[in-house]
Coordinates of C-alpha atoms and ligand atoms in Angstrom, one line a residue:
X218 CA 88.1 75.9 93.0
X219 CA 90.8 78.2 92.1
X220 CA 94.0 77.9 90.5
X221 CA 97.1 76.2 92.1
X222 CA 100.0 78.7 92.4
X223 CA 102.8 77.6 90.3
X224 CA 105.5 75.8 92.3
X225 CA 103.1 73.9 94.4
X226 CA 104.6 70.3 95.0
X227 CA 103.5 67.8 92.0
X228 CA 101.0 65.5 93.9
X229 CA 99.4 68.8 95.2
X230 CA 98.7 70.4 91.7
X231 CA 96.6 67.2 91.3
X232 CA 94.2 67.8 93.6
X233 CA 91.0 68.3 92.7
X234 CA 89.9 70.2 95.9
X235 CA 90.6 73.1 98.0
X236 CA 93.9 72.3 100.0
X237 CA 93.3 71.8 103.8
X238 CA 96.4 73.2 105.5
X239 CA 96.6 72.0 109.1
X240 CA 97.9 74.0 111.9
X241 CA 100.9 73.8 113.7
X242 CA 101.6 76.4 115.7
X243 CA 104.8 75.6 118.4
X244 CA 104.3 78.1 120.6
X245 CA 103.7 78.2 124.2
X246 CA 100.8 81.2 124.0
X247 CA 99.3 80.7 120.0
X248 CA 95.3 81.4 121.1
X249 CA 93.8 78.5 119.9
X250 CA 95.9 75.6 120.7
X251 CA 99.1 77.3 122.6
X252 CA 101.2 75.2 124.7
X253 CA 99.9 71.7 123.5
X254 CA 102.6 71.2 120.9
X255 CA 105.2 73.4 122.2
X256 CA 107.5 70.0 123.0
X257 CA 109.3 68.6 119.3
X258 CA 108.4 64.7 120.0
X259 CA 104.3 66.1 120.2
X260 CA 104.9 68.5 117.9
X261 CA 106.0 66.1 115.0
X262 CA 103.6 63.7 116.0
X263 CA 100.5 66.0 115.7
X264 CA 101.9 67.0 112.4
X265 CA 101.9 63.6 111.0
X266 CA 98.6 62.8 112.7
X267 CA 96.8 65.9 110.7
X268 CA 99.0 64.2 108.0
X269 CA 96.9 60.9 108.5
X270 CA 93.4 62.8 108.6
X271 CA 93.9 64.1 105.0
X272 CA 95.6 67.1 105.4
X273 CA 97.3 68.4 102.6
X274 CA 100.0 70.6 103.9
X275 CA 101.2 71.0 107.9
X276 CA 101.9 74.8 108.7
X277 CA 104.4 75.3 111.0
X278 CA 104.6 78.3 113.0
X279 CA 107.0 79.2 116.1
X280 CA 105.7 82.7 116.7
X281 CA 102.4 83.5 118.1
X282 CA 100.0 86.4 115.8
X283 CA 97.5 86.5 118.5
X284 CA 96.2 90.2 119.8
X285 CA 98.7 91.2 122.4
X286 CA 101.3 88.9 121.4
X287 CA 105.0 89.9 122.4
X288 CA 107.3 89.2 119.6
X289 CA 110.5 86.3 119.9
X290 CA 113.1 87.0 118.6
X291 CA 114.6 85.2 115.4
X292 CA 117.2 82.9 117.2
X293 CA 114.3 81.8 119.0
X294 CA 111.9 81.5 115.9
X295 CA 114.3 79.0 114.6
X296 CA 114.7 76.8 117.2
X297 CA 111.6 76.1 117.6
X298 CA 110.3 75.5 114.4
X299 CA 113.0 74.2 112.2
X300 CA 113.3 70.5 114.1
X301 CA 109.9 70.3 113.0
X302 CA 110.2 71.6 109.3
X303 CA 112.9 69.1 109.2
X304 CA 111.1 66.2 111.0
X305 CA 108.3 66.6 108.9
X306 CA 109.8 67.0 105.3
X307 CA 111.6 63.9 106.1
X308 CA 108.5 62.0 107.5
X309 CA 107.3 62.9 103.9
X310 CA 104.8 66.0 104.8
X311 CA 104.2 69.0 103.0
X312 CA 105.0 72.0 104.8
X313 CA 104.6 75.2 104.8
X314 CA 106.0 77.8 106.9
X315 CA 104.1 80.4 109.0
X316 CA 106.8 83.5 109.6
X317 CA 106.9 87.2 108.7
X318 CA 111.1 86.3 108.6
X319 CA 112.8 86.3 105.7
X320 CA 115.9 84.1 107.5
X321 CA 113.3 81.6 109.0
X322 CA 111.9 81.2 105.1
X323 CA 115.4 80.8 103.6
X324 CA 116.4 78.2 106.2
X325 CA 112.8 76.2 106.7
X326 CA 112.3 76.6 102.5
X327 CA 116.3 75.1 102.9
X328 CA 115.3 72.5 104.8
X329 CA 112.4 71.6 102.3
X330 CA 109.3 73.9 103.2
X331 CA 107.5 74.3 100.2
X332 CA 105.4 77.1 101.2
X333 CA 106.0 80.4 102.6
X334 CA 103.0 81.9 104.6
X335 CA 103.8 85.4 105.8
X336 CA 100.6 86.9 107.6
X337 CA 102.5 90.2 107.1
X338 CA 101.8 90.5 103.8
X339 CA 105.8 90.6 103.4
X340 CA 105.0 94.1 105.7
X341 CA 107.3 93.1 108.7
X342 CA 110.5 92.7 107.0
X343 CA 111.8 94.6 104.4
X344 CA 113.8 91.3 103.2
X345 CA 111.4 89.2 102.3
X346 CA 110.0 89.8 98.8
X347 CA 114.0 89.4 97.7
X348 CA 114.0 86.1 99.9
X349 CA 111.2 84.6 98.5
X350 CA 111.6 86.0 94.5
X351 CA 114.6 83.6 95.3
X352 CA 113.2 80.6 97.2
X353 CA 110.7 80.7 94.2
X354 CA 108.1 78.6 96.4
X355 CA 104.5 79.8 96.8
X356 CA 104.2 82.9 98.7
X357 CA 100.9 83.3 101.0
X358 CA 100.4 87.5 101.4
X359 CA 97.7 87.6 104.2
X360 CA 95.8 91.4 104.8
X361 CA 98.2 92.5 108.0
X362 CA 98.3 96.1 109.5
X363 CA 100.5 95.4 112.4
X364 CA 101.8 93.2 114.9
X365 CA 99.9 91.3 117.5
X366 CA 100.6 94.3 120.5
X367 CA 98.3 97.1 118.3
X368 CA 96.7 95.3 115.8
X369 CA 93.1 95.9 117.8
X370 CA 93.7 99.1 117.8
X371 CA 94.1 98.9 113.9
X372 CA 90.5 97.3 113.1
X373 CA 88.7 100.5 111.9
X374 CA 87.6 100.5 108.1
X375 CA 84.6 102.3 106.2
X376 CA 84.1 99.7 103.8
X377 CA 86.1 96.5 105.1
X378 CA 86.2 95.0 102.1
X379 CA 87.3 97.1 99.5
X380 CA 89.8 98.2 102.1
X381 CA 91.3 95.1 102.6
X382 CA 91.1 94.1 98.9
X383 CA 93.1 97.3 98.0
X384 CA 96.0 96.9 101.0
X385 CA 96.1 93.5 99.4
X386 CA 96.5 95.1 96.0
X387 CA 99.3 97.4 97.4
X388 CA 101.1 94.4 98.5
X389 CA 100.9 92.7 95.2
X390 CA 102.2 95.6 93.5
X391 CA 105.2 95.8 95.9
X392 CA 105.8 92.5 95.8
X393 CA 105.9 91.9 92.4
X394 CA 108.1 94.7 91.8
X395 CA 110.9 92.9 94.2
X396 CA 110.8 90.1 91.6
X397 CA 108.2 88.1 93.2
X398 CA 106.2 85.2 90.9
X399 CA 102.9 86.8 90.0
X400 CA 101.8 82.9 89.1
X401 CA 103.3 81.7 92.8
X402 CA 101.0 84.3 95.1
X403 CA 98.5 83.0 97.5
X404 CA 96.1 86.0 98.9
X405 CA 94.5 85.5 102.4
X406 CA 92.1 88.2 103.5
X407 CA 93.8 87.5 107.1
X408 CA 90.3 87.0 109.3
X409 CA 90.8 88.6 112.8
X410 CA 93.8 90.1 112.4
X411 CA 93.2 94.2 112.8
X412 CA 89.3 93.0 112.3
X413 CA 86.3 93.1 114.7
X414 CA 83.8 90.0 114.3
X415 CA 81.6 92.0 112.3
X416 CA 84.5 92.7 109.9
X417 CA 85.2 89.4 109.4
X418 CA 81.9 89.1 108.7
X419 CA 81.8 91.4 105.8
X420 CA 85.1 90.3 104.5
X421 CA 83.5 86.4 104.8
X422 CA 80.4 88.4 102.9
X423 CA 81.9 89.7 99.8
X424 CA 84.5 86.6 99.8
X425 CA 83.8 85.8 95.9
X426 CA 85.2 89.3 95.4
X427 CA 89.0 88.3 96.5
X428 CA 88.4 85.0 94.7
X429 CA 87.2 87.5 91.5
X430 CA 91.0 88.8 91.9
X431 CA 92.8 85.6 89.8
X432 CA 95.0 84.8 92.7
X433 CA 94.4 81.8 94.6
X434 CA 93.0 82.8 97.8
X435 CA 93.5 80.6 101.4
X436 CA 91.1 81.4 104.7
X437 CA 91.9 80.7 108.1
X438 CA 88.8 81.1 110.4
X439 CA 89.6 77.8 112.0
X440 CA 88.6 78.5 116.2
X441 CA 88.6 82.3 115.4
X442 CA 87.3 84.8 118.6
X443 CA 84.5 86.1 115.6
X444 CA 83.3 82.3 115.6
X445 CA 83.4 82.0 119.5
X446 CA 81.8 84.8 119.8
X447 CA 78.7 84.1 117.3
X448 CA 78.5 80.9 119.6
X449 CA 78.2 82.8 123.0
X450 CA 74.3 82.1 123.5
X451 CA 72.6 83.6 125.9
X452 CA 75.2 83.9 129.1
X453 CA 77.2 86.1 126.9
X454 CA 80.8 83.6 127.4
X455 CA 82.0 83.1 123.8
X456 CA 82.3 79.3 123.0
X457 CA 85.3 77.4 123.9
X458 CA 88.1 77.0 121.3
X459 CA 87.0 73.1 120.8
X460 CA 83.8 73.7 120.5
X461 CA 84.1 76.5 117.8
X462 CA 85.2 73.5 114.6
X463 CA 81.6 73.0 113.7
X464 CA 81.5 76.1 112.8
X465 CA 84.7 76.5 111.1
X466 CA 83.4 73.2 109.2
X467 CA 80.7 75.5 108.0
X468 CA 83.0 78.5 107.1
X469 CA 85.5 76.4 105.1
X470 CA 82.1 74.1 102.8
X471 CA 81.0 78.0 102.0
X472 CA 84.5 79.4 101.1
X473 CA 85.1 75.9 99.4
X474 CA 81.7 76.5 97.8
X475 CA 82.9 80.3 96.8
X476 CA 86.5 78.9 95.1
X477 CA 89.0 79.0 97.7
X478 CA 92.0 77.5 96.8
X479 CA 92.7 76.2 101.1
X480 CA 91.4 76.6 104.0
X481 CA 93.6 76.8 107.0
X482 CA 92.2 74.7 110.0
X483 CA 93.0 73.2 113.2
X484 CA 90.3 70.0 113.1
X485 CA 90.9 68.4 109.7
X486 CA 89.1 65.5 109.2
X487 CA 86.0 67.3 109.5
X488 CA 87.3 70.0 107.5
X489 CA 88.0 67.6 104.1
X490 CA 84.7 66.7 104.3
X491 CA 83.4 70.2 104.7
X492 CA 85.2 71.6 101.9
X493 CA 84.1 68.6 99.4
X494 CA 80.6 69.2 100.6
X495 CA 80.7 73.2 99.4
X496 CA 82.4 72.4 95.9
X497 CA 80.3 69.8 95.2
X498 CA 77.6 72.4 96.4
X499 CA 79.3 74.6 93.7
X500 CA 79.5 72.0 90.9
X501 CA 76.2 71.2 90.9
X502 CA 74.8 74.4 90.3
X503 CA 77.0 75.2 87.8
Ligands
PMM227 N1 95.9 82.9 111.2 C1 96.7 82.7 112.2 C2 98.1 82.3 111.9 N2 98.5 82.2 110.6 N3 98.1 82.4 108.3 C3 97.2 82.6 107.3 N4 97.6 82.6 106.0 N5 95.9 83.0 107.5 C4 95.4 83.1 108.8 O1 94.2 83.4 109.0 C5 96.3 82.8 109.9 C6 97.6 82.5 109.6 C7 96.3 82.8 113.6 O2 95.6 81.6 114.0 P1 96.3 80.4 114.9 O3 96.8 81.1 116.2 O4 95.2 79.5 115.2 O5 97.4 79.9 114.1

């Protein structure tokens, strides 16, 4: 397992195992679990329940980042995550927050967010490396090439890998010129965003070369179309989003097994197991 970025909670930095980060998405159209906790009272309650499974840290998130997704604007970003935020931190959760908005980190990190996970890479807003040089939480900079309405359209690469791994390296650079914490960065190689399955694939391949990079690295596969799709079978219909967290379970024990830091997942109590299956994997081949 990797590093902890500096700044991570106290009883976190303990851990002796890749961080499971559950999702929380409180949207009405997120692709994997939209609509179900769209309402606060089922929101906060789900929260707490992945709490109670063993996950780690809840991430929040009011805007959906699926392909075709039509953007909300920030008045509306707020409202529906920061209730939650503040439900949560007070129920005693960690949280971190899922926006590409500098004024949703400020006022979620305000409100005692203790991550800030920005699957733009700090690309969407021009504000953000500033915002979170000053929140001085850890920073999550996912590969992104564009919102939800084109990204598709984005997913072409020679060598996938080395691609990603240098837009990555652009980002650090960029962000730690704006005064962001080398120490407090979090890389995410941002499966399924701008990637076809067999991208993800390759990227999911050559994962011990973003781990190689020093940063702490976090994967989200968790119900991904690149897992439904491996599970079509023979009619061709890619697997249902439930059905796809055996599979994920599988992702996270090899990237916990490679020397991710988290894994970002939907199902966690399968997932804690999964991920102290691949490091003990690890361990006892070392
Ligand atoms: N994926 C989604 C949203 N946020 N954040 C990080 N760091 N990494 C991811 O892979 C990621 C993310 C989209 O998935 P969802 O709709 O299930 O939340």
């Amino acid at each position: 397992m990797s590093r902890h970025p500096s700044g991570l909670p106290e009883p976190l930095v303990q851990l002796d195992r890749p961080i499971v980060m559950g999702v929380l998405n409180v949207t009405p159209d997120s692709f994997s679990d939209g609509g179900r906790h769209f309402e606060l009272t089922s929101a906060i309650a789900h929260g707490i329940k992945m709490q109670h499974e063993g996950a780690d840290v809840i991430d929040v998130g009011g805007e959906s980042t699926r392909p075709g997704a039509t953007r909300i604007d920030v008045h509306e970003e707020l409202h529906r995550v920061l209730p939650v935020v503040t439900a949560l931190v007070t129920a005693g959760v960690y949280v971190s927050i899922d926006t590409m908005r500098s004024e949703v980190a400020r006022q979620c990190v305000m409100a005692g967010a203790c991550i800030v996970n920005d699957v733009s890479g700090g690309l969407a807003d021009q504000d953000m490396y500033a915002m979170v040089a000053q929140l001085d939480v850890p920073y999550v900079i996912m590969h992104w090439r564009g919102h939800g309405a084109v990204m598709n359209s984005l997913a072409s690469y020679s060598d996938v890998s080395a691609e990603v791994i240098s837009e990555i390296n652009e980002r650090l650079v960029a962000a730690t010129a704006a005064g962001v914490n080398r120490d407090a960065i979090i890389i995410d190689p941002g499966l399924g965003f701008a990637k076809e399955s067999a991208d993800n694939w390759q990227v999911l391949k050559h994962l011990a070369g973003f781990v190689d990079l020093g940063y702490p690295v976090l994967i989200g596969a968790s119900r991904k179309r690149f897992l439904g799709s491996l599970l079509a079978g023979s009619t061709g219909v890619p697997r249902d989003f439930a059905g796809r967290d055996a599979a994920t379970d599988a992702v996270s024990a090899i990237a916990a097994a490679t020397g991710v830091w988290g894994v970002r997942v939907h199902n966690v109590q399968s997932t804690v197991d999964a991920v102290l299956v691949g490091q003990a994997w690890a361990r006892g081949r070392q």
